[in-house]
PDB file of C-alpha atoms in Angstrom:
ATOM      1  CA  LEU D  29      -1.017 -10.864  -2.091  1.00  0.00           C
ATOM      2  CA  LYS D  30      -2.659 -12.129   1.090  1.00  0.00           C
ATOM      3  CA  LEU D  31       0.682 -13.491   2.308  1.00  0.00           C
ATOM      4  CA  ASN D  32       2.318 -10.113   1.604  1.00  0.00           C
ATOM      5  CA  GLU D  33      -0.385  -8.455   3.702  1.00  0.00           C
ATOM      6  CA  LEU D  34       0.295 -11.010   6.425  1.00  0.00           C
ATOM      7  CA  ILE D  35       3.948  -9.920   6.535  1.00  0.00           C
ATOM      8  CA  LYS D  36       2.889  -6.258   6.734  1.00  0.00           C
ATOM      9  CA  SER D  37       0.463  -6.906   9.566  1.00  0.00           C
ATOM     10  CA  GLN D  38       3.067  -8.998  11.399  1.00  0.00           C
ATOM     11  CA  PHE D  39       5.527  -6.104  11.185  1.00  0.00           C
ATOM     12  CA  VAL D  40       2.986  -3.648  12.604  1.00  0.00           C
ATOM     13  CA  GLU D  41       1.989  -6.092  15.352  1.00  0.00           C
ATOM     14  CA  MET D  42       5.595  -6.581  16.458  1.00  0.00           C
ATOM     15  CA  PHE D  43       7.011  -3.093  15.921  1.00  0.00           C
ATOM     16  CA  GLY D  44       4.138  -0.660  15.411  1.00  0.00           C
ATOM     17  CA  ASP D  45       4.357   2.311  13.037  1.00  0.00           C
ATOM     18  CA  PRO D  46       8.062   3.108  12.416  1.00  0.00           C
ATOM     19  CA  ILE D  47       7.344   6.806  11.850  1.00  0.00           C
ATOM     20  CA  THR D  48       5.167   7.586  14.887  1.00  0.00           C
ATOM     21  CA  ASN D  49       7.144   4.977  16.896  1.00  0.00           C
ATOM     22  CA  GLU D  50       4.431   4.488  19.509  1.00  0.00           C
ATOM     23  CA  LYS D  51       6.429   1.587  20.974  1.00  0.00           C
ATOM     24  CA  ASN D  52       9.335   3.945  21.696  1.00  0.00           C
ATOM     25  CA  TRP D  53      12.072   1.890  20.070  1.00  0.00           C
ATOM     26  CA  ASN D  54      15.564   3.323  19.826  1.00  0.00           C
ATOM     27  CA  LYS D  55      15.971   5.346  16.611  1.00  0.00           C
ATOM     28  CA  VAL D  56      19.237   5.310  14.694  1.00  0.00           C
ATOM     29  CA  LYS D  57      20.435   7.181  11.614  1.00  0.00           C
ATOM     30  CA  ASN D  58      20.917   4.988   8.570  1.00  0.00           C
ATOM     31  CA  LYS D  59      24.584   5.994   8.193  1.00  0.00           C
ATOM     32  CA  GLU D  60      25.321   4.555  11.641  1.00  0.00           C
ATOM     33  CA  LEU D  61      23.977   1.162  10.566  1.00  0.00           C
ATOM     34  CA  CYS D  62      25.408   0.998   7.039  1.00  0.00           C
ATOM     35  CA  SER D  63      28.877   0.114   5.829  1.00  0.00           C
ATOM     36  CA  LYS D  64      27.921   1.281   2.318  1.00  0.00           C
ATOM     37  CA  ILE D  65      25.396   3.665   0.785  1.00  0.00           C
ATOM     38  CA  GLY D  66      26.026   4.294  -2.901  1.00  0.00           C
ATOM     39  CA  SER D  67      24.654   4.120  -6.423  1.00  0.00           C
ATOM     40  CA  GLY D  68      26.377   3.091  -9.626  1.00  0.00           C
ATOM     41  CA  ALA D  69      26.589   4.306 -13.218  1.00  0.00           C
ATOM     42  CA  THR D  70      25.617   3.270 -16.717  1.00  0.00           C
ATOM     43  CA  PRO D  71      28.567   2.239 -18.919  1.00  0.00           C
ATOM     44  CA  LYS D  72      29.138   4.238 -22.111  1.00  0.00           C
ATOM     45  CA  GLY D  73      27.229   2.716 -24.973  1.00  0.00           C
ATOM     46  CA  GLY D  74      24.016   2.032 -23.048  1.00  0.00           C
ATOM     47  CA  ASN D  75      21.925  -0.796 -24.453  1.00  0.00           C
ATOM     48  CA  SER D  76      24.555  -1.680 -27.050  1.00  0.00           C
ATOM     49  CA  VAL D  77      26.962  -2.999 -24.383  1.00  0.00           C
ATOM     50  CA  TYR D  78      24.443  -5.209 -22.555  1.00  0.00           C
ATOM     51  CA  LEU D  79      24.902  -8.967 -22.839  1.00  0.00           C
ATOM     52  CA  ASN D  80      22.768 -12.061 -22.206  1.00  0.00           C
ATOM     53  CA  GLU D  81      25.318 -13.432 -19.748  1.00  0.00           C
ATOM     54  CA  GLY D  82      28.245 -12.203 -17.690  1.00  0.00           C
ATOM     55  CA  ILE D  83      28.237  -9.953 -14.598  1.00  0.00           C
ATOM     56  CA  THR D  84      24.683  -9.031 -13.538  1.00  0.00           C
ATOM     57  CA  PHE D  85      23.816  -5.355 -14.099  1.00  0.00           C
ATOM     58  CA  ILE D  86      20.828  -4.288 -12.021  1.00  0.00           C
ATOM     59  CA  ARG D  87      18.604  -1.405 -13.149  1.00  0.00           C
ATOM     60  CA  SER D  88      15.627   0.285 -11.497  1.00  0.00           C
ATOM     61  CA  MET D  89      13.216  -1.716 -13.684  1.00  0.00           C
ATOM     62  CA  ASN D  90      14.395  -4.844 -11.840  1.00  0.00           C
ATOM     63  CA  VAL D  91      13.713  -3.515  -8.332  1.00  0.00           C
ATOM     64  CA  TYR D  92      10.223  -3.744  -6.816  1.00  0.00           C
ATOM     65  CA  ASP D  93       9.034  -3.816  -3.211  1.00  0.00           C
ATOM     66  CA  ASN D  94      10.209  -7.128  -1.707  1.00  0.00           C
ATOM     67  CA  LEU D  95      10.454  -8.473  -5.258  1.00  0.00           C
ATOM     68  CA  PHE D  96      13.240  -8.716  -7.816  1.00  0.00           C
ATOM     69  CA  GLU D  97      11.965  -8.651 -11.407  1.00  0.00           C
ATOM     70  CA  TYR D  98      14.148 -10.814 -13.671  1.00  0.00           C
ATOM     71  CA  LYS D  99      12.469  -9.611 -16.866  1.00  0.00           C
ATOM     72  CA  ASP D 100      14.815  -7.346 -18.866  1.00  0.00           C
ATOM     73  CA  LEU D 101      17.782  -8.278 -16.664  1.00  0.00           C
ATOM     74  CA  VAL D 102      21.055  -7.547 -18.478  1.00  0.00           C
ATOM     75  CA  PHE D 103      24.729  -8.393 -18.013  1.00  0.00           C
ATOM     76  CA  LEU D 104      28.143  -6.800 -18.542  1.00  0.00           C
ATOM     77  CA  ASP D 105      31.476  -8.191 -19.633  1.00  0.00           C
ATOM     78  CA  ASP D 106      34.369  -8.263 -17.145  1.00  0.00           C
ATOM     79  CA  ARG D 107      35.968  -5.079 -18.500  1.00  0.00           C
ATOM     80  CA  LEU D 108      32.865  -2.928 -18.042  1.00  0.00           C
ATOM     81  CA  ALA D 109      32.051  -4.550 -14.709  1.00  0.00           C
ATOM     82  CA  ASN D 110      35.557  -3.737 -13.442  1.00  0.00           C
ATOM     83  CA  GLY D 111      34.866  -0.093 -14.267  1.00  0.00           C
ATOM     84  CA  LEU D 112      32.062  -0.263 -11.698  1.00  0.00           C
ATOM     85  CA  LYS D 113      34.007  -2.111  -9.010  1.00  0.00           C
ATOM     86  CA  ASN D 114      33.067   0.560  -6.444  1.00  0.00           C
ATOM     87  CA  VAL D 115      29.432  -0.578  -6.706  1.00  0.00           C
ATOM     88  CA  VAL D 116      29.813  -4.331  -6.307  1.00  0.00           C
ATOM     89  CA  VAL D 117      26.611  -5.858  -4.907  1.00  0.00           C
ATOM     90  CA  GLU D 118      27.067  -8.353  -2.066  1.00  0.00           C
ATOM     91  CA  ASP D 119      24.822 -10.902  -0.343  1.00  0.00           C
ATOM     92  CA  ASN D 120      21.985  -9.353   1.692  1.00  0.00           C
ATOM     93  CA  ASP D 121      22.442  -5.884   0.186  1.00  0.00           C
ATOM     94  CA  ILE D 122      19.222  -3.869   0.029  1.00  0.00           C
ATOM     95  CA  LEU D 123      18.597  -2.244  -3.358  1.00  0.00           C
ATOM     96  CA  LEU D 124      16.666   1.044  -3.321  1.00  0.00           C
ATOM     97  CA  ASN D 125      15.520   2.974  -6.386  1.00  0.00           C
ATOM     98  CA  ILE D 126      16.494   6.615  -5.933  1.00  0.00           C
ATOM     99  CA  THR D 127      15.155   8.465  -9.002  1.00  0.00           C
ATOM    100  CA  GLY D 128      12.112   8.778 -11.235  1.00  0.00           C
ATOM    101  CA  ALA D 129       8.732   7.099 -11.236  1.00  0.00           C
ATOM    102  CA  SER D 130      10.041   3.981  -9.480  1.00  0.00           C
ATOM    103  CA  VAL D 131      11.655   5.951  -6.621  1.00  0.00           C
ATOM    104  CA  CYS D 132      11.522   4.227  -3.189  1.00  0.00           C
ATOM    105  CA  ARG D 133      10.985   0.714  -4.578  1.00  0.00           C
ATOM    106  CA  CYS D 134      13.147  -1.616  -2.550  1.00  0.00           C
ATOM    107  CA  CYS D 135      14.209  -5.279  -2.265  1.00  0.00           C
ATOM    108  CA  ILE D 136      17.039  -7.528  -1.085  1.00  0.00           C
ATOM    109  CA  VAL D 137      19.271  -8.730  -3.913  1.00  0.00           C
ATOM    110  CA  PRO D 138      18.726 -12.439  -4.744  1.00  0.00           C
ATOM    111  CA  ASN D 139      21.969 -14.263  -3.922  1.00  0.00           C
ATOM    112  CA  ASN D 140      21.920 -16.152  -7.252  1.00  0.00           C
ATOM    113  CA  LEU D 141      22.715 -12.834  -9.010  1.00  0.00           C
ATOM    114  CA  ILE D 142      25.997 -12.249  -7.184  1.00  0.00           C
ATOM    115  CA  PRO D 143      28.427 -10.928  -8.428  1.00  0.00           C
ATOM    116  CA  ALA D 144      26.487  -7.875  -9.626  1.00  0.00           C
ATOM    117  CA  ARG D 145      26.651  -4.129 -10.252  1.00  0.00           C
ATOM    118  CA  VAL D 146      23.977  -1.385 -10.159  1.00  0.00           C
ATOM    119  CA  ASN D 147      23.298   1.668 -12.317  1.00  0.00           C
ATOM    120  CA  GLN D 148      22.937   5.270 -11.146  1.00  0.00           C
ATOM    121  CA  HIS D 149      19.219   4.934 -10.427  1.00  0.00           C
ATOM    122  CA  VAL D 150      19.735   2.229  -7.773  1.00  0.00           C
ATOM    123  CA  SER D 151      21.436   2.641  -4.405  1.00  0.00           C
ATOM    124  CA  ILE D 152      23.095  -0.157  -2.444  1.00  0.00           C
ATOM    125  CA  LEU D 153      22.324  -0.150   1.288  1.00  0.00           C
ATOM    126  CA  ARG D 154      24.705  -2.533   3.066  1.00  0.00           C
ATOM    127  CA  TYR D 155      24.073  -3.047   6.773  1.00  0.00           C
ATOM    128  CA  LYS D 156      26.824  -3.812   9.260  1.00  0.00           C
ATOM    129  CA  ASN D 157      24.266  -3.608  12.097  1.00  0.00           C
ATOM    130  CA  GLY D 158      20.677  -4.804  12.010  1.00  0.00           C
ATOM    131  CA  ASN D 159      18.839  -7.557  10.178  1.00  0.00           C
ATOM    132  CA  PRO D 160      18.380  -6.700   6.475  1.00  0.00           C
ATOM    133  CA  VAL D 161      14.992  -8.455   6.252  1.00  0.00           C
ATOM    134  CA  PHE D 162      13.663  -6.408   9.166  1.00  0.00           C
ATOM    135  CA  ILE D 163      15.137  -3.197   7.705  1.00  0.00           C
ATOM    136  CA  LEU D 164      13.703  -3.921   4.236  1.00  0.00           C
ATOM    137  CA  HIS D 165      10.197  -4.373   5.633  1.00  0.00           C
ATOM    138  CA  GLN D 166      10.562  -1.209   7.678  1.00  0.00           C
ATOM    139  CA  ILE D 167      11.492   0.739   4.533  1.00  0.00           C
ATOM    140  CA  ILE D 168       8.555  -0.652   2.515  1.00  0.00           C
ATOM    141  CA  SER D 169       6.019  -0.291   5.336  1.00  0.00           C
ATOM    142  CA  ASP D 170       3.221   2.109   4.368  1.00  0.00           C
ATOM    143  CA  SER D 171       4.104   5.010   6.659  1.00  0.00           C
ATOM    144  CA  PHE D 172       7.871   4.810   6.089  1.00  0.00           C
ATOM    145  CA  LYS D 173       7.380   4.609   2.317  1.00  0.00           C
ATOM    146  CA  ASP D 174       5.069   7.648   2.367  1.00  0.00           C
ATOM    147  CA  ASN D 175       7.660   9.580   4.352  1.00  0.00           C
ATOM    148  CA  LEU D 176      10.461   8.482   2.018  1.00  0.00           C
ATOM    149  CA  TYR D 177       8.441   9.585  -0.997  1.00  0.00           C
ATOM    150  CA  ARG D 178       7.862  12.998   0.602  1.00  0.00           C
ATOM    151  CA  ILE D 179      11.624  13.310   1.126  1.00  0.00           C
ATOM    152  CA  SER D 180      12.214  12.473  -2.551  1.00  0.00           C
ATOM    153  CA  LYS D 181       9.959  15.411  -3.527  1.00  0.00           C
ATOM    154  CA  SER D 182      11.403  17.827  -0.970  1.00  0.00           C
ATOM    155  CA  GLY D 183      14.083  19.276  -3.221  1.00  0.00           C
ATOM    156  CA  GLY D 184      11.469  21.024  -5.334  1.00  0.00           C
ATOM    157  CA  ALA D 185      12.628  19.261  -8.489  1.00  0.00           C
ATOM    158  CA  THR D 186      10.107  18.045 -11.048  1.00  0.00           C
ATOM    159  CA  ARG D 187      11.638  14.565 -10.874  1.00  0.00           C
ATOM    160  CA  GLU D 188      11.616  12.549  -7.657  1.00  0.00           C
ATOM    161  CA  ALA D 189      15.064  11.792  -6.286  1.00  0.00           C
ATOM    162  CA  LEU D 190      16.777  10.649  -3.099  1.00  0.00           C
ATOM    163  CA  THR D 191      20.274  11.944  -2.420  1.00  0.00           C
ATOM    164  CA  LYS D 192      23.023  10.075  -0.596  1.00  0.00           C
ATOM    165  CA  THR D 193      22.817  12.615   2.249  1.00  0.00           C
ATOM    166  CA  GLN D 194      19.074  12.036   2.608  1.00  0.00           C
ATOM    167  CA  LEU D 195      19.636   8.266   2.731  1.00  0.00           C
ATOM    168  CA  GLU D 196      22.404   8.658   5.313  1.00  0.00           C
ATOM    169  CA  ASN D 197      20.153  10.746   7.563  1.00  0.00           C
ATOM    170  CA  LEU D 198      17.080   8.507   7.402  1.00  0.00           C
ATOM    171  CA  GLU D 199      16.007   7.561  10.909  1.00  0.00           C
ATOM    172  CA  LEU D 200      15.137   3.911  11.481  1.00  0.00           C
ATOM    173  CA  ILE D 201      13.597   2.287  14.513  1.00  0.00           C
ATOM    174  CA  PHE D 202      16.055  -0.228  15.937  1.00  0.00           C
ATOM    175  CA  PRO D 203      14.456  -2.825  18.247  1.00  0.00           C
ATOM    176  CA  PRO D 204      16.624  -5.496  19.933  1.00  0.00           C
ATOM    177  CA  ILE D 205      18.391  -7.633  17.341  1.00  0.00           C
ATOM    178  CA  GLU D 206      16.711 -10.794  18.706  1.00  0.00           C
ATOM    179  CA  LEU D 207      13.308  -9.341  17.777  1.00  0.00           C
ATOM    180  CA  GLN D 208      14.558  -8.345  14.342  1.00  0.00           C
ATOM    181  CA  LYS D 209      15.775 -11.916  13.769  1.00  0.00           C
ATOM    182  CA  GLU D 210      12.486 -13.355  15.027  1.00  0.00           C
ATOM    183  CA  PHE D 211      10.609 -11.238  12.482  1.00  0.00           C
ATOM    184  CA  ALA D 212      13.010 -12.341   9.718  1.00  0.00           C
ATOM    185  CA  GLN D 213      12.333 -15.999  10.566  1.00  0.00           C
ATOM    186  CA  ILE D 214       8.578 -15.400  10.320  1.00  0.00           C
ATOM    187  CA  VAL D 215       9.090 -13.760   6.902  1.00  0.00           C
ATOM    188  CA  GLU D 216      11.185 -16.746   5.784  1.00  0.00           C
ATOM    189  CA  GLN D 217       8.357 -19.151   6.694  1.00  0.00           C
ATOM    190  CA  ILE D 218       5.786 -17.025   4.847  1.00  0.00           C
ATOM    191  CA  ASP D 219       8.081 -16.779   1.799  1.00  0.00           C
ATOM    192  CA  LYS D 220       8.380 -20.584   1.763  1.00  0.00           C
ATOM    193  CA  GLN D 221       4.582 -20.814   1.718  1.00  0.00           C
ATOM    194  CA  LYS D 222       4.470 -18.291  -1.158  1.00  0.00           C
ATOM    195  CA  PHE D 223       6.910 -20.481  -3.102  1.00  0.00           C
ATOM    196  CA  VAL D 224       4.792 -23.593  -2.478  1.00  0.00           C
ATOM    197  CA  ASN D 225       1.627 -21.759  -3.584  1.00  0.00           C
ATOM    198  CA  GLU D 226       3.319 -20.558  -6.781  1.00  0.00           C
ATOM    199  CA  LYS D 227       4.418 -24.114  -7.627  1.00  0.00           C
ATOM    200  CA  ILE D 228       0.875 -25.401  -7.076  1.00  0.00           C
ATOM    201  CA  LEU D 229      -0.541 -22.720  -9.380  1.00  0.00           C
ATOM    202  CA  GLN D 230       2.081 -23.526 -12.038  1.00  0.00           C
ATOM    203  CA  ASN D 231       1.184 -27.230 -11.887  1.00  0.00           C
ATOM    204  CA  ILE D 232      -2.534 -26.447 -12.126  1.00  0.00           C
ATOM    205  CA  GLY D 233      -1.779 -24.342 -15.213  1.00  0.00           C
ATOM    206  CA  LYS D 234       0.160 -27.198 -16.817  1.00  0.00           C
ATOM    207  CA  ILE D 235      -2.685 -29.655 -16.113  1.00  0.00           C
ATOM    208  CA  GLY D 236      -5.146 -27.173 -17.613  1.00  0.00           C
ATOM    209  CA  LYS D 237      -3.115 -26.986 -20.827  1.00  0.00           C
ATOM    210  CA  ILE D 238      -2.949 -30.791 -21.085  1.00  0.00           C
ATOM    211  CA  CYS D 239      -6.714 -31.049 -20.646  1.00  0.00           C
TER     212      CYS D 239
END
């Protein structure tokens, strides 16, 4: 948790608040940066068609902020996956939950899950411009997330939802790409430290069981 807070504070230090934009960065609409914005569908048959192996099928329960939850991950056979070929997930795609209680949760797809598909509650954001790590951390920053959540409630519906049009028209700060990459490298170093810490804790747990 402390390392996650370190990433957040590093983002604010380098880029400021993306909503108030006190550093006066260029602002760009999401649709100008993306080559794809789109959600998927659930195959007919629901749970009965899910497999333990095959093509990864990502649902909103798998997507958390800067975290992919492997628990309850399911798979599709080739036939069903081909029916969702318009929502193929690629390396570095950002996954964003767009409906319900988990709305606005967001992460980058782990590359070990490719090839993959998503259901209708998850949108793929694929960036042709910009660094996806920088963009992810902008989206999950406190002020941006609060604003995104307000947008999801703006339709007056009882259930939170983000439409494709709303996602296309999101305004993002867009600092020089060199700065975006510098931030992404810092995040990579912190993530490596998180991995090391997790391994240490796992080993301590194993030793504890032996004792």
